[in-house]
mmCIF file of C-alpha atoms (C1' of nucleotides) in Angstrom:
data_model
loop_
_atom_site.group_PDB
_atom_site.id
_atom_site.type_symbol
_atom_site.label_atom_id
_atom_site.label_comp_id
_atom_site.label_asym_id
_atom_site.label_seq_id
_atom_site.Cartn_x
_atom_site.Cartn_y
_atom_site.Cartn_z
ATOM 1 C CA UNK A 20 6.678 3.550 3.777
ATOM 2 C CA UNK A 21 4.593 3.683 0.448
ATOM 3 C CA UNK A 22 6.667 0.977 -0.713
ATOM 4 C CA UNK A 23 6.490 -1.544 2.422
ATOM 5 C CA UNK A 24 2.654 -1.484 2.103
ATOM 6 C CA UNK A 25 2.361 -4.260 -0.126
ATOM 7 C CA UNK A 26 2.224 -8.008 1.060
ATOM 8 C CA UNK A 27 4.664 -9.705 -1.113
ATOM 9 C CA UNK A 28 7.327 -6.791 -0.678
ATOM 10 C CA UNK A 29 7.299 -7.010 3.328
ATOM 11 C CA UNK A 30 7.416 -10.504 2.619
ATOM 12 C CA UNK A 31 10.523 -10.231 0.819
ATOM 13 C CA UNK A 32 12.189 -7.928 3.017
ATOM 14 C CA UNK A 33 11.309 -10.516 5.923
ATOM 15 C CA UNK A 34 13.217 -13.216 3.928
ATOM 16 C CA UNK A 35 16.361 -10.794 3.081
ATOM 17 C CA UNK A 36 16.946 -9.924 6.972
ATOM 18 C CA UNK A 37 17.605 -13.405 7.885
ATOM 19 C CA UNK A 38 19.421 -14.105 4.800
ATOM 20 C CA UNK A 39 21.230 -12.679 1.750
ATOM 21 C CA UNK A 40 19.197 -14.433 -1.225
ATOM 22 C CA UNK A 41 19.520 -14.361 -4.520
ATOM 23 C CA UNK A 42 16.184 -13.842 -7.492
ATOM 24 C CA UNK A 43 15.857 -17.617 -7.624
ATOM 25 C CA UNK A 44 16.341 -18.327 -4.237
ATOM 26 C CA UNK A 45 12.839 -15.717 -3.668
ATOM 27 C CA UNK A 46 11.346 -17.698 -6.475
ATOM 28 C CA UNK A 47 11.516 -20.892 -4.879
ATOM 29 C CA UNK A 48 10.406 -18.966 -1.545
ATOM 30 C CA UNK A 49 7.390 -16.956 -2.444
ATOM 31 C CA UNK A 50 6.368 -19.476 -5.040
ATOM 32 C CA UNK A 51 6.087 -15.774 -7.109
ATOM 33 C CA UNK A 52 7.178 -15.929 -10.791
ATOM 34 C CA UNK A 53 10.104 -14.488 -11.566
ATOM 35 C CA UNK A 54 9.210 -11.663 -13.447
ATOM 36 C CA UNK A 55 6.903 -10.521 -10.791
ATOM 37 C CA UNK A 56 9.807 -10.661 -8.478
ATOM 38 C CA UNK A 57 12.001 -8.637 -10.738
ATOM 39 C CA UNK A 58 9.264 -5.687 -10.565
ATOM 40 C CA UNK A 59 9.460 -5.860 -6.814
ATOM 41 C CA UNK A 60 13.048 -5.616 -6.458
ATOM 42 C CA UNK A 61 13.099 -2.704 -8.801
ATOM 43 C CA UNK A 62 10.486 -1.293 -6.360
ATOM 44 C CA UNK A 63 12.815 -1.725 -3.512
ATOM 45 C CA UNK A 64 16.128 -1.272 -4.720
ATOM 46 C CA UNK A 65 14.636 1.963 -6.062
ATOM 47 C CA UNK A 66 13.751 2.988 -2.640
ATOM 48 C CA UNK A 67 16.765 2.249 -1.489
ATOM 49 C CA UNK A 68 15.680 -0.744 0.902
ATOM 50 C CA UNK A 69 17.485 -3.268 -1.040
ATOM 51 C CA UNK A 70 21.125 -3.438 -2.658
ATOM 52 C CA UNK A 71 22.485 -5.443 -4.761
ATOM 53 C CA UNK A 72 25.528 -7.290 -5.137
ATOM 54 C CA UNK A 73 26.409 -9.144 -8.635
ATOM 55 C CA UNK A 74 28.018 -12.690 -8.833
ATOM 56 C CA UNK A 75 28.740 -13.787 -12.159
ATOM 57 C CA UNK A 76 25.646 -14.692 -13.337
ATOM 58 C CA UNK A 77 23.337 -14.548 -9.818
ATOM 59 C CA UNK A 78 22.659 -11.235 -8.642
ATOM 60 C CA UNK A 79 22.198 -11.645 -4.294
ATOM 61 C CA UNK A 80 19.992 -9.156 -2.713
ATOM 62 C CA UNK A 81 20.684 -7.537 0.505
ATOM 63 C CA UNK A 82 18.324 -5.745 3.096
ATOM 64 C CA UNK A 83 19.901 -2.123 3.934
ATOM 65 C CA UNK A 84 18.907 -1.354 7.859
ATOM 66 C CA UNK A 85 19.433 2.233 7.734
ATOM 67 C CA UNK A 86 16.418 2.359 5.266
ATOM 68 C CA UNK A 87 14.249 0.282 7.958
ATOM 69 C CA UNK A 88 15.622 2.158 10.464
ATOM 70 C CA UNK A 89 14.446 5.279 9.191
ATOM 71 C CA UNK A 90 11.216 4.598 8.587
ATOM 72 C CA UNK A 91 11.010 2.919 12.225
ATOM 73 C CA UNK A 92 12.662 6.089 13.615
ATOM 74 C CA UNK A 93 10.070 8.249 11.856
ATOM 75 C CA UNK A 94 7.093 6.008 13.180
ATOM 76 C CA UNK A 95 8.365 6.339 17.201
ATOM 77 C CA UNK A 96 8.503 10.035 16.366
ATOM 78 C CA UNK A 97 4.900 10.008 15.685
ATOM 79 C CA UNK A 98 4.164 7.837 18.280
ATOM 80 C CA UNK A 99 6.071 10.308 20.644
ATOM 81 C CA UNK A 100 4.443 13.270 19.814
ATOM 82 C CA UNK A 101 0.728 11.453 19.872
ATOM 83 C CA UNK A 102 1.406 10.178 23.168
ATOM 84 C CA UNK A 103 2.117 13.943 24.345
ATOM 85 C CA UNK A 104 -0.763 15.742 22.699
ATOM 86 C CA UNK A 105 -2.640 12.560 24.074
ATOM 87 C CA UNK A 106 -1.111 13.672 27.620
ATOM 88 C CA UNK A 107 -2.296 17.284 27.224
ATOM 89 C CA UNK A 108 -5.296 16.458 25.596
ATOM 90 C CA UNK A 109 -4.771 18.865 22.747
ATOM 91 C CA UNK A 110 -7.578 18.891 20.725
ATOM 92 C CA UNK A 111 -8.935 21.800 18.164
ATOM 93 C CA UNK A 112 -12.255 23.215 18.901
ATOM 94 C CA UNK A 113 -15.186 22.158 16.723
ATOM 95 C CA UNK B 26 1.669 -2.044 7.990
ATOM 96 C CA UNK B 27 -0.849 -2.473 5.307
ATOM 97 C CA UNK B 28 -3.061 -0.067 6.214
ATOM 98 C CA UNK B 29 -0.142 2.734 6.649
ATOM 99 C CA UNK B 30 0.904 2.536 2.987
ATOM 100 C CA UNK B 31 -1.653 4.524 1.783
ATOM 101 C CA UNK B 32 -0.602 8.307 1.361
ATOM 102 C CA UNK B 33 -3.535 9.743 2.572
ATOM 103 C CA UNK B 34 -3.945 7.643 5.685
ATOM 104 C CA UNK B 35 -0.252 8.478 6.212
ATOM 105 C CA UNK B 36 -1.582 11.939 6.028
ATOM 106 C CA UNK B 37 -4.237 11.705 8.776
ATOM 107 C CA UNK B 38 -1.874 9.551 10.565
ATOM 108 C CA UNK B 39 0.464 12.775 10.752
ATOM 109 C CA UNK B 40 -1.939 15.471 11.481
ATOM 110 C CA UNK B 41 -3.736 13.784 14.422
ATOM 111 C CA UNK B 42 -0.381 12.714 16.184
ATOM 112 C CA UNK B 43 -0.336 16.900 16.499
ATOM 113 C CA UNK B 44 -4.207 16.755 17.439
ATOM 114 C CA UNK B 45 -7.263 15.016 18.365
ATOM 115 C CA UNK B 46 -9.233 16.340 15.331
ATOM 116 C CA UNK B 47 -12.954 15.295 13.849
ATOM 117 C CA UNK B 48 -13.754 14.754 10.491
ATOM 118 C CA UNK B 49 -14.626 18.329 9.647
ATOM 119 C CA UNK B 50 -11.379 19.167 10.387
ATOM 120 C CA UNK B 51 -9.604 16.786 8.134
ATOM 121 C CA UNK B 52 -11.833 17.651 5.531
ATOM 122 C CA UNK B 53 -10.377 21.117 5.783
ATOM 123 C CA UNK B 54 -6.949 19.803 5.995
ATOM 124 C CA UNK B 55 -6.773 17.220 3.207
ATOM 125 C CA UNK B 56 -9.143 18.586 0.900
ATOM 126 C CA UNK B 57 -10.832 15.178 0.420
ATOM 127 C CA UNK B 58 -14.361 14.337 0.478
ATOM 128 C CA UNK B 59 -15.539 13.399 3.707
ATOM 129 C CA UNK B 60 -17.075 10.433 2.139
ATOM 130 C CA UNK B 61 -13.556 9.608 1.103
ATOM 131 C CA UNK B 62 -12.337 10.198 4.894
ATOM 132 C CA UNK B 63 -15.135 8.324 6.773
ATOM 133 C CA UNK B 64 -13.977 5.348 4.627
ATOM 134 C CA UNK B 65 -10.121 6.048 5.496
ATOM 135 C CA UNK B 66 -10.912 6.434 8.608
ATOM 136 C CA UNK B 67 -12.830 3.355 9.109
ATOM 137 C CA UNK B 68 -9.995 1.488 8.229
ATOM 138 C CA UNK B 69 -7.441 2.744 10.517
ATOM 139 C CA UNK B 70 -9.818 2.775 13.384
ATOM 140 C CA UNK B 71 -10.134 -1.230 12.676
ATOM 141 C CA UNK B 72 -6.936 -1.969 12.009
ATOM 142 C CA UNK B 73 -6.580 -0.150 15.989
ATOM 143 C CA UNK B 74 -4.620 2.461 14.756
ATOM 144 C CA UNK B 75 -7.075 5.346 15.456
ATOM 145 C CA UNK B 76 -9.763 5.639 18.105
ATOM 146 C CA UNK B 77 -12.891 7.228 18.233
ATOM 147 C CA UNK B 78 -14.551 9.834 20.672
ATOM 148 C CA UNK B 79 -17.840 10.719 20.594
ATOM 149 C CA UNK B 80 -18.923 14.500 21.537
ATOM 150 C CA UNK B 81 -22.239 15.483 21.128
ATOM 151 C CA UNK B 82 -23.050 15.225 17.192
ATOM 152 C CA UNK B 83 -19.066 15.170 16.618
ATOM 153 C CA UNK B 84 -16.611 12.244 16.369
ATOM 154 C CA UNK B 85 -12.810 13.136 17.896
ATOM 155 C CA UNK B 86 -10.383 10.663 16.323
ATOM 156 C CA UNK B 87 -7.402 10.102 18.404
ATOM 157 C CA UNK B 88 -4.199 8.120 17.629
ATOM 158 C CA UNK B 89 -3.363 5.037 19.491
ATOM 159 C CA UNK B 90 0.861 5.553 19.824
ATOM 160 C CA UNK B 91 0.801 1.449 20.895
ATOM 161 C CA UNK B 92 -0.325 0.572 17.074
ATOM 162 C CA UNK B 93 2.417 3.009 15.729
ATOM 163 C CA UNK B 94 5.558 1.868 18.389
ATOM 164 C CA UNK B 95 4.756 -1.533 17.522
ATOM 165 C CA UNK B 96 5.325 -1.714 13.902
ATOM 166 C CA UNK B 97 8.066 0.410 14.674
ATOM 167 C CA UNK B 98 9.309 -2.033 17.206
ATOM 168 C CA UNK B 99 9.449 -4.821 14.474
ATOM 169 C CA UNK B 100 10.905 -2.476 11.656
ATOM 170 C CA UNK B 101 13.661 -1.703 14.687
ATOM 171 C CA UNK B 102 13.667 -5.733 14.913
ATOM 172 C CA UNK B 103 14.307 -6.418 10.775
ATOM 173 C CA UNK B 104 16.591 -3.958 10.404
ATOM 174 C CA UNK B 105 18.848 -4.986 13.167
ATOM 175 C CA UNK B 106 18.506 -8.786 12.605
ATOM 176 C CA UNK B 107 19.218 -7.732 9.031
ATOM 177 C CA UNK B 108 22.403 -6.324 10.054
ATOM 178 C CA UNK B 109 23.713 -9.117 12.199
ATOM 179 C CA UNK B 110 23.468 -11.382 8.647
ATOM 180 C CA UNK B 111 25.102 -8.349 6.948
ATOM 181 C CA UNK B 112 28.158 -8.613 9.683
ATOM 182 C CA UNK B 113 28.151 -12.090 9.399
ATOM 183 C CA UNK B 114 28.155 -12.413 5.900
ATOM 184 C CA UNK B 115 25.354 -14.965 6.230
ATOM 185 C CA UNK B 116 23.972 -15.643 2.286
ATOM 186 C CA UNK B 117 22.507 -18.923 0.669
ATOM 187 C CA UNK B 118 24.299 -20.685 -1.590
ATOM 188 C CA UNK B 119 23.395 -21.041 -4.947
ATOM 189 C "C1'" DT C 12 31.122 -21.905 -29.975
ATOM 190 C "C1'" DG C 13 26.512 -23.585 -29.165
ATOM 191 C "C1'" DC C 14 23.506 -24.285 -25.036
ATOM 192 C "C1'" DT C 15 21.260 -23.375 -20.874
ATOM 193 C "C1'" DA C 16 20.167 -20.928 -16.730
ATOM 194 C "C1'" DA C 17 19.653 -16.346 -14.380
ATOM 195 C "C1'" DC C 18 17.905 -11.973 -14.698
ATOM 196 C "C1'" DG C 19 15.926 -7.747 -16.530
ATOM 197 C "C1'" DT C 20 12.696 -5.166 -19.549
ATOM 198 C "C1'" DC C 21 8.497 -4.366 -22.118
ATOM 199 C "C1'" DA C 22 3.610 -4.270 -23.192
ATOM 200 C "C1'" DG C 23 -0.648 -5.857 -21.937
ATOM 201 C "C1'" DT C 24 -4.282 -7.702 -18.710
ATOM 202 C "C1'" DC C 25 -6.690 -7.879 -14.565
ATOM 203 C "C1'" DC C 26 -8.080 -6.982 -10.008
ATOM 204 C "C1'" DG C 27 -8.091 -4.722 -5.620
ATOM 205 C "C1'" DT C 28 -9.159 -0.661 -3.613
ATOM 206 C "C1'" DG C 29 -9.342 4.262 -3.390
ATOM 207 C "C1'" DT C 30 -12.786 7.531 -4.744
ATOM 208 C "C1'" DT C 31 -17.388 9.315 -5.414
ATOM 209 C "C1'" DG C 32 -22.611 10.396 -5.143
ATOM 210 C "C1'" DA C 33 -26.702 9.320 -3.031
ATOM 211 C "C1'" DT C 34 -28.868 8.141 1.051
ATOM 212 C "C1'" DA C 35 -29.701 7.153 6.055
ATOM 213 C "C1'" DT C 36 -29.104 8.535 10.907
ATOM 214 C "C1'" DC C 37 -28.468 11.157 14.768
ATOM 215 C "C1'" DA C 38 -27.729 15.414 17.508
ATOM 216 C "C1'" DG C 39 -28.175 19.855 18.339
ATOM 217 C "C1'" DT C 40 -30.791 24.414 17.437
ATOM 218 C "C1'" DG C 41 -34.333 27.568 16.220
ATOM 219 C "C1'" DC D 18 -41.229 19.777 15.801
ATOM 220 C "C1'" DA D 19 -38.908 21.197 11.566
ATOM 221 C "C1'" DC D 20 -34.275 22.028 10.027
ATOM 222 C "C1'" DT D 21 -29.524 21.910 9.407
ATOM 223 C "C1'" DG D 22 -24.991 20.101 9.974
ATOM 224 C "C1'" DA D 23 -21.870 16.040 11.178
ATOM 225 C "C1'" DT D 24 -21.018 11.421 10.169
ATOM 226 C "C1'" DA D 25 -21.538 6.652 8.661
ATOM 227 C "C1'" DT D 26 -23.097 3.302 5.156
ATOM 228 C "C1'" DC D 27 -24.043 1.615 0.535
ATOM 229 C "C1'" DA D 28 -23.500 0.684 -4.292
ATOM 230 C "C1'" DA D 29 -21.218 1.746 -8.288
ATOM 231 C "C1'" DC D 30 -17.068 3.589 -10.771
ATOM 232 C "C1'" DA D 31 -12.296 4.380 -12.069
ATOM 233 C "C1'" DC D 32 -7.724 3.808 -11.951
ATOM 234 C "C1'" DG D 33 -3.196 2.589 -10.305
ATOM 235 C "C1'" DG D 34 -0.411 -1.017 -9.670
ATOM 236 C "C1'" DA D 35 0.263 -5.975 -9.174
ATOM 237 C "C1'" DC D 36 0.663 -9.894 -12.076
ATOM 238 C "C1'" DT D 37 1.635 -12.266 -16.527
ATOM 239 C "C1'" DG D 38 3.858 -13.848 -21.069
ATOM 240 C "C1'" DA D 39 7.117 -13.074 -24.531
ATOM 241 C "C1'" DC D 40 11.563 -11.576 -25.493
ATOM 242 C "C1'" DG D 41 16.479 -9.913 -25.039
ATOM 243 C "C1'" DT D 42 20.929 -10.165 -22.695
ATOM 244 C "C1'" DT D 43 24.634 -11.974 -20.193
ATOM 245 C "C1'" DA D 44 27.468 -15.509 -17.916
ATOM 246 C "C1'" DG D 45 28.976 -19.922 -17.187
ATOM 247 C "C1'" DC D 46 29.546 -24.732 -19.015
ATOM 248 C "C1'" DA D 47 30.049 -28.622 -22.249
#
DNA sequence: TGCTAACGTCAGTCCGTGTTGATATCAGTG
DNA sequence: CACTGATATCAACACGGACTGACGTTAGCA
């Protein structure tokens, strides 16, 4: 969640569901410099959003959907139980 | 998406899909300064994530479960285009 | 075996924004 | 009407994290 808040990393992620890229492939993309890039990834990859897969000397980034669908699944949750305390109208007492 | 990367808002976000809560309650709950909370709150309430409700010299903040389904709707969206290009091996050449 | 291109790491800078204190406003309450 | 408590606004401040430049490493290619 944390990790999805920033611009340039949803942007990525965007990019990697349509296609498995590779860092210079983003580069050109995002018009970010590489390095930048590099920290992002770590970001991700940390998180667990991203894998990696190494070929010789390009290294191709994939999007993992069970991390997105987690967080989605965890966001309907809340929306569930807001709509039903909305519905009862459960509210604490000032 | 933005505005739910921050912990704290995440926080809020949590505690008033339970209940419709005013600020003096999430004071209490969060242990940050209501200054701190007002400006929090500002943000998710423009960003249409929260909603207010006046009572008397109180403010009720309420969740809004439409924002929170639809970012979850287009995390649901990513994740599964992301795994049709996973299935179908679909990666730019380099 | 040199050369280049791809990628990661490190240390430092810079900026957005979360945090705070002071202040204003408004609604109850005595 | 004076007073207190709830909340929003404003103007700084501080700090985390995004961005950068320099460098090291590895893999292909001539």
């Amino acid at each position: 969640m944390r990790v999805l808040g920033d611009p340039l990393r949803m942007r990525i992620v965007s990019l990697l569901a349509r296609e498995t890229l590779c860092t210079t492939h983003l580069v050109a993309e995002t018009g970010a410099r590489q390095t930048n890039l590099s920290n992002h990834l770590k970001v991700l990859r940390e998180a667990g959003v991203v894998e990696t897969e190494p070929c010789g000397r390009f290294t191709y980034y994939r999007l993992r959907p069970e991390a997105l669908d987690a967080v989605s699944a965890s966001l309907a949750e809340l929306a569930a139980t807001a709509r039903a305390t909305g519905a009862a109208d459960n509210r604490r007492a000032c």
